[in-house]
Coordinates of C-alpha atoms in Angstrom, one line a residue:
M1 CA 114.4 96.6 99.2
V2 CA 112.4 95.0 96.4
L3 CA 110.3 93.1 99.0
T4 CA 109.5 96.4 100.7
T5 CA 108.6 97.8 97.3
A6 CA 106.2 94.9 96.6
S7 CA 104.6 95.3 100.0
L8 CA 104.0 99.0 99.4
D9 CA 102.6 98.4 96.0
A10 CA 100.0 96.1 97.6
V11 CA 99.3 98.5 100.4
G12 CA 98.6 101.2 97.8
L13 CA 96.2 99.0 96.0
G14 CA 94.4 97.8 99.2
L15 CA 94.2 101.1 101.1
V16 CA 91.8 102.6 98.6
L17 CA 89.2 99.9 98.9
P18 CA 87.5 101.0 102.1
I19 CA 87.7 104.7 101.5
L20 CA 86.8 104.9 97.8
P21 CA 83.0 105.4 98.1
A22 CA 83.5 108.2 100.7
L23 CA 86.2 109.8 98.6
L24 CA 84.0 109.8 95.5
G25 CA 81.2 111.4 97.5
Q26 CA 83.6 114.2 98.5
V27 CA 84.7 114.9 95.0
G28 CA 81.1 115.4 93.9
S29 CA 79.8 112.1 92.6
A30 CA 76.1 111.4 93.0
A31 CA 75.3 108.6 95.3
S32 CA 73.6 106.7 92.5
T33 CA 76.8 106.8 90.4
I34 CA 79.3 105.8 93.0
P35 CA 79.1 102.0 92.4
M36 CA 79.7 102.7 88.7
H37 CA 82.8 104.8 89.4
V38 CA 84.1 102.2 91.9
G39 CA 83.9 99.6 89.2
L40 CA 85.5 101.8 86.5
L41 CA 88.4 103.0 88.8
T42 CA 89.1 99.4 89.9
A43 CA 89.1 98.2 86.3
L44 CA 91.2 101.2 85.2
Y45 CA 94.0 100.3 87.7
A46 CA 94.0 96.7 86.5
V47 CA 94.0 97.7 82.8
M48 CA 96.9 100.0 83.2
Q49 CA 98.9 97.3 85.0
F50 CA 98.0 94.9 82.2
L51 CA 99.3 97.3 79.6
C52 CA 102.3 98.6 81.3
A53 CA 103.8 95.6 83.1
P54 CA 105.4 94.2 79.9
V55 CA 106.7 97.7 79.1
L56 CA 108.4 98.1 82.5
G57 CA 109.8 94.6 82.2
R58 CA 111.4 95.4 78.8
L59 CA 112.7 98.7 80.1
S60 CA 114.4 97.0 83.0
D61 CA 116.0 94.6 80.5
R62 CA 117.3 97.5 78.5
F63 CA 118.1 100.2 81.1
G64 CA 118.5 98.2 84.3
R65 CA 116.2 97.3 87.2
R66 CA 117.3 100.1 89.5
R67 CA 116.4 103.0 87.2
V68 CA 112.9 101.6 86.5
L69 CA 112.2 101.0 90.2
L70 CA 113.4 104.4 91.2
A71 CA 111.3 106.1 88.5
S72 CA 108.2 104.1 89.5
L73 CA 108.7 104.9 93.2
A74 CA 109.1 108.6 92.4
G75 CA 106.0 108.5 90.2
A76 CA 104.0 106.7 92.9
T77 CA 105.0 109.3 95.6
V78 CA 103.8 112.2 93.4
D79 CA 100.6 110.2 92.5
Y80 CA 99.7 109.6 96.1
L81 CA 100.1 113.3 96.9
I82 CA 97.8 114.2 94.0
L83 CA 95.2 111.7 95.2
A84 CA 95.5 113.2 98.7
L85 CA 94.9 116.8 97.5
T86 CA 92.6 116.5 94.6
S87 CA 88.9 117.5 94.7
S88 CA 88.2 116.8 91.1
L89 CA 86.8 113.5 89.7
W90 CA 88.7 113.6 86.4
V91 CA 92.0 114.2 88.2
F92 CA 91.2 111.1 90.4
Y93 CA 90.8 109.0 87.2
V94 CA 94.1 110.2 85.8
A95 CA 95.8 109.6 89.1
R96 CA 94.5 106.0 89.4
A97 CA 95.7 105.4 85.9
V98 CA 99.1 106.6 86.9
A99 CA 98.9 104.5 90.0
G100 CA 98.3 101.4 87.8
I101 CA 101.5 102.3 85.8
T102 CA 103.7 102.8 88.8
G103 CA 102.1 99.8 90.6
A104 CA 103.2 97.5 87.7
T105 CA 106.7 97.2 89.3
N106 CA 105.9 93.7 90.5
A107 CA 107.4 92.6 87.1
V108 CA 110.6 94.3 88.0
T109 CA 110.8 93.1 91.6
A110 CA 110.4 89.5 90.4
T111 CA 113.1 90.1 87.9
V112 CA 115.5 91.4 90.5
I113 CA 114.9 88.2 92.5
A114 CA 115.7 86.1 89.4
D115 CA 118.9 88.2 89.0
V116 CA 120.3 87.7 92.5
T117 CA 119.0 84.3 93.4
P118 CA 120.4 80.9 92.4
P119 CA 117.8 78.8 90.5
A120 CA 117.5 76.3 93.4
E121 CA 116.5 79.2 95.8
R122 CA 114.1 81.1 93.6
A123 CA 110.9 79.3 94.7
K124 CA 111.6 80.3 98.3
R125 CA 112.3 83.9 97.3
Y126 CA 109.2 84.1 95.1
G127 CA 107.3 82.7 98.0
W128 CA 108.6 85.6 100.1
L129 CA 107.5 88.0 97.3
G130 CA 104.0 86.6 97.3
A131 CA 103.9 86.8 101.1
C132 CA 105.0 90.5 101.0
Y133 CA 102.3 91.2 98.5
G134 CA 99.7 89.3 100.6
G135 CA 100.8 91.1 103.7
G136 CA 100.5 94.5 101.9
M137 CA 96.9 93.5 100.8
I138 CA 96.1 92.8 104.5
A139 CA 97.7 96.0 105.8
G140 CA 96.3 98.3 103.0
P141 CA 92.6 98.1 103.9
V142 CA 93.6 98.4 107.6
I143 CA 95.5 101.6 106.9
G144 CA 92.7 102.9 104.7
G145 CA 90.0 102.2 107.2
L146 CA 92.0 103.5 110.2
F147 CA 93.1 106.8 108.7
G148 CA 90.1 107.1 106.5
G149 CA 88.0 107.6 109.6
F150 CA 89.6 111.0 110.0
S151 CA 89.6 111.9 106.3
P152 CA 89.3 109.9 103.1
H153 CA 92.3 111.8 101.8
L154 CA 94.6 111.0 104.8
P155 CA 95.5 107.4 103.8
F156 CA 97.0 108.7 100.6
L157 CA 99.3 111.1 102.5
V158 CA 100.4 108.1 104.6
A159 CA 101.0 106.1 101.5
A160 CA 103.0 109.0 100.0
L161 CA 105.1 109.2 103.1
L162 CA 105.8 105.5 103.1
T163 CA 106.7 105.5 99.4
A164 CA 108.9 108.5 99.8
V165 CA 110.8 106.7 102.6
N166 CA 111.2 103.7 100.4
L167 CA 112.5 105.8 97.5
T168 CA 115.0 107.5 99.8
L169 CA 116.3 104.2 101.1
S170 CA 116.4 102.7 97.6
L171 CA 118.5 105.6 96.3
S172 CA 121.3 104.6 98.7
M173 CA 120.8 100.9 99.2
L174 CA 119.4 99.5 96.0
H175 CA 122.1 98.5 93.6
E176 CA 121.7 97.5 89.9
T177 CA 121.5 93.7 89.8
R178 CA 122.4 93.5 86.2
P179 CA 124.9 96.3 85.4
D180 CA 125.9 94.7 82.1
L181 CA 122.3 94.3 81.0
P182 CA 122.0 97.5 78.9
I183 CA 125.1 96.6 76.9
K184 CA 124.0 93.0 76.3
S185 CA 120.5 94.2 75.3
Q186 CA 121.8 96.7 72.8
E187 CA 124.2 94.2 71.3
S188 CA 121.5 91.6 70.9
A189 CA 119.2 94.1 69.4
S190 CA 121.7 95.0 66.7
T191 CA 123.0 91.5 65.9
S192 CA 119.9 89.3 66.1
A193 CA 116.2 89.1 65.4
P194 CA 113.8 90.3 68.1
F195 CA 113.6 87.8 71.0
R196 CA 110.3 86.0 71.6
L197 CA 109.5 84.0 74.6
Q198 CA 107.6 81.5 72.4
A199 CA 111.0 80.4 71.1
I200 CA 111.9 78.8 74.4
Q201 CA 110.8 75.2 74.7
G202 CA 108.1 74.6 77.3
V203 CA 107.5 78.3 78.2
V204 CA 104.2 78.8 76.5
P205 CA 102.4 75.8 78.2
L206 CA 103.8 77.0 81.6
I207 CA 102.6 80.6 81.0
A208 CA 99.2 79.2 80.1
A209 CA 99.2 77.2 83.3
F210 CA 100.3 80.3 85.2
G211 CA 97.4 82.2 83.7
L212 CA 94.9 79.5 84.6
V213 CA 96.1 79.4 88.3
Q214 CA 95.8 83.2 88.5
L215 CA 92.3 83.1 87.0
I216 CA 91.2 80.4 89.5
G217 CA 92.4 82.5 92.3
Q218 CA 89.9 85.2 91.3
A219 CA 87.0 82.9 92.2
P220 CA 87.3 83.2 96.0
G221 CA 88.6 86.8 95.7
S222 CA 85.5 88.0 93.9
T223 CA 82.7 86.0 95.3
W224 CA 83.7 85.2 98.9
V225 CA 81.5 87.9 100.5
L226 CA 78.5 87.0 98.3
F227 CA 78.8 83.3 98.9
T228 CA 79.5 83.3 102.6
Q229 CA 76.7 85.7 103.3
Q230 CA 74.2 83.6 101.4
R231 CA 75.4 80.0 102.3
L232 CA 76.5 80.6 105.9
D233 CA 74.6 83.8 106.7
W234 CA 77.8 85.5 107.9
S235 CA 77.8 89.1 109.0
P236 CA 80.2 91.7 107.6
V237 CA 82.4 91.2 110.7
E238 CA 82.6 87.4 110.2
V239 CA 83.4 87.9 106.5
G240 CA 86.2 90.3 107.4
I241 CA 87.6 87.9 109.9
S242 CA 87.6 85.0 107.5
L243 CA 89.3 87.1 104.8
S244 CA 92.0 88.2 107.3
L245 CA 92.5 84.5 108.2
F246 CA 92.7 83.5 104.6
G247 CA 95.3 86.2 103.9
L248 CA 97.4 85.3 106.9
V249 CA 97.4 81.6 106.0
Q250 CA 98.5 82.3 102.5
V251 CA 101.2 84.7 103.7
L252 CA 102.6 82.1 106.2
V253 CA 102.5 79.3 103.6
Q254 CA 104.3 81.3 101.0
A255 CA 106.8 82.7 103.4
V256 CA 107.6 79.5 105.3
L257 CA 106.6 76.4 103.4
T258 CA 107.2 77.1 99.7
G259 CA 111.0 76.8 99.8
R260 CA 110.9 73.7 101.9
V261 CA 108.3 72.0 99.8
V262 CA 110.2 72.7 96.6
T263 CA 113.4 71.4 98.1
R264 CA 111.7 68.1 98.9
L265 CA 109.3 67.7 95.9
G266 CA 110.9 69.8 93.2
E267 CA 109.0 72.6 91.3
T268 CA 106.7 70.2 89.4
G269 CA 105.8 68.1 92.4
T270 CA 105.1 71.4 94.3
I271 CA 102.8 72.5 91.6
Y272 CA 100.9 69.2 91.7
L273 CA 100.5 69.5 95.5
G274 CA 99.3 73.1 95.2
I275 CA 96.7 72.0 92.5
V276 CA 95.4 69.2 94.7
A277 CA 95.2 71.4 97.8
D278 CA 93.5 74.3 96.1
A279 CA 91.1 72.1 94.1
S280 CA 90.1 70.3 97.3
G281 CA 89.4 73.6 99.1
L282 CA 87.3 74.8 96.2
I283 CA 85.3 71.6 96.1
G284 CA 84.9 71.8 99.9
L285 CA 83.3 75.2 99.5
A286 CA 80.7 73.7 97.3
F287 CA 79.6 71.4 100.1
V288 CA 80.3 73.5 103.2
T289 CA 77.3 74.0 105.6
G290 CA 78.9 75.3 108.8
S291 CA 81.4 77.9 109.9
W292 CA 83.8 75.5 111.6
A293 CA 84.0 73.4 108.4
M294 CA 85.6 76.5 106.8
M295 CA 88.8 76.0 108.8
P296 CA 90.2 73.0 106.9
I297 CA 89.0 74.7 103.7
L298 CA 91.0 77.8 104.5
A299 CA 94.0 75.7 105.2
A300 CA 93.7 73.9 101.9
L301 CA 93.3 77.1 99.9
G302 CA 96.3 78.5 101.7
V303 CA 98.5 75.6 100.8
G304 CA 97.3 76.1 97.2
G305 CA 99.3 79.3 97.3
I306 CA 102.5 77.5 96.7
T307 CA 101.6 76.8 93.1
V308 CA 102.3 80.3 91.7
P309 CA 105.9 80.6 93.1
A310 CA 106.8 77.1 91.8
L311 CA 105.5 78.0 88.3
Q312 CA 107.3 81.3 88.4
T313 CA 110.5 79.5 89.3
L314 CA 110.2 77.0 86.4
L315 CA 109.6 79.8 84.0
S316 CA 112.5 81.9 85.2
Q317 CA 114.8 78.9 85.0
R318 CA 113.9 78.4 81.3
T319 CA 114.4 82.0 80.3
P320 CA 117.8 83.6 79.5
E321 CA 119.0 86.1 82.1
Q322 CA 119.0 89.0 79.7
H323 CA 115.3 88.5 79.1
Q324 CA 114.0 88.0 82.7
G325 CA 112.3 91.4 82.7
R326 CA 110.3 90.5 79.5
L327 CA 109.2 87.3 81.1
Q328 CA 108.1 88.8 84.4
G329 CA 106.4 91.6 82.5
H330 CA 104.3 89.1 80.6
L331 CA 103.4 87.2 83.8
A332 CA 102.5 90.4 85.7
S333 CA 100.4 91.5 82.7
L334 CA 98.6 88.1 82.6
N335 CA 97.9 88.4 86.3
S336 CA 96.3 91.8 85.7
L337 CA 94.2 90.4 82.9
T338 CA 92.8 87.6 85.1
S339 CA 92.0 90.2 87.7
I340 CA 89.8 91.9 85.1
L341 CA 88.2 88.8 83.5
G342 CA 88.0 86.6 86.6
P343 CA 85.6 88.7 88.8
I344 CA 83.3 89.2 85.8
A345 CA 83.2 85.5 85.0
F346 CA 82.8 84.1 88.5
T347 CA 80.3 86.7 89.8
T348 CA 78.2 86.0 86.6
I349 CA 78.3 82.2 87.3
F350 CA 77.3 82.9 90.9
A351 CA 74.4 85.2 89.9
L352 CA 73.1 82.6 87.5
S353 CA 73.3 79.7 90.0
Q354 CA 72.8 81.2 93.4
I355 CA 69.2 80.3 93.8
D356 CA 69.3 76.5 93.2
A357 CA 73.1 75.6 93.0
D358 CA 75.2 78.3 94.6
G359 CA 78.2 75.9 94.7
T360 CA 78.5 75.7 90.9
L361 CA 81.1 78.4 90.7
W362 CA 83.5 76.4 92.9
F363 CA 83.1 73.3 90.7
C364 CA 83.8 75.5 87.6
A365 CA 86.9 77.0 89.2
A366 CA 88.2 73.6 90.3
A367 CA 87.6 72.2 86.8
L368 CA 90.0 74.7 85.4
Y369 CA 92.8 72.8 87.2
I370 CA 92.3 69.9 84.8
P371 CA 93.8 71.7 81.7
C372 CA 96.4 73.3 84.1
A373 CA 97.6 69.9 85.3
I374 CA 97.7 68.6 81.7
L375 CA 99.9 71.5 80.7
V376 CA 102.3 70.9 83.6
T377 CA 102.4 67.2 82.9
R378 CA 103.2 67.7 79.2
N379 CA 105.9 70.1 80.1
A380 CA 107.4 67.7 82.6
R381 CA 107.5 64.9 80.1
S382 CA 109.0 67.0 77.3
S383 CA 111.7 68.4 79.6
G384 CA 112.4 65.0 81.2

């Protein structure tokens, strides 16, 4: 059920992308202001996830995972209905803010996986979680574009229906994975000082490495269209096909390869492999001159997707069970923060270098793996 929830969260984020300009036009926005509103609404969603993911994580530690997930699904269902029916711009802003809050459940779903999965199997399960999210991000724009052709409001009705079905199934099938957690949390709150993740040896460097990897991932996500249209003269159709292929490769790698690679190389070895693969793909983009050369680059970037599940596994293994929600909340919040800062940083780099050196942004992104590798290496030495 939690994998289904993760998929639907991603669908909800992705389906609005192709229909947002038309929807803003219908609610009365002037054509000249639509780009501004698109940027503000996208940022608003990410900001609310950044602020609320740690809160949901802590709430799940205190009150249980099931209650938080059910409340979020109920809120998301109502929110989608409002988005489908509203004809007011300010209501749309409020609804997107609520969508950011209810969409912050990825912290809780990751916590559920930590609750029910032995440490040796967590990388595989986190790979599945990433694959579900990636699949939802592929399906979301398809749903939005398909049903948005009839009406910009219709995709939200579809999303509301899917979320309501998920809520109904969760009510009967989703069980609390930590039934003793509220008692333990209350006892610890009354008998000890507030818990801080920084107190766990090795967690802070790994969280920093996690943030760097997520930030690097924003480079292709934010500049792919701009770069491929300029360097390779791709049409919108070719760009769309390449993005779909990239998404499918990442989904397959995370769903199929992550667990096997971790079994053979261990979490730290898997992180190194992911760093090398992704950095190679980024550097390859700086030199690419033809469409066919993009195939091995897409494969390398796809293999780089194993880094995040391996890091997430190391972090979950270091953190006490009763504080898994807090950890995953911080990770989800950090991911949201990079989705705000990354596009600004990398599109700015591209804008400043596109005339004479449009590959600069890929070198900058790959260079961020140097401190990331140092952090992981220091962690491995200190824990070894």
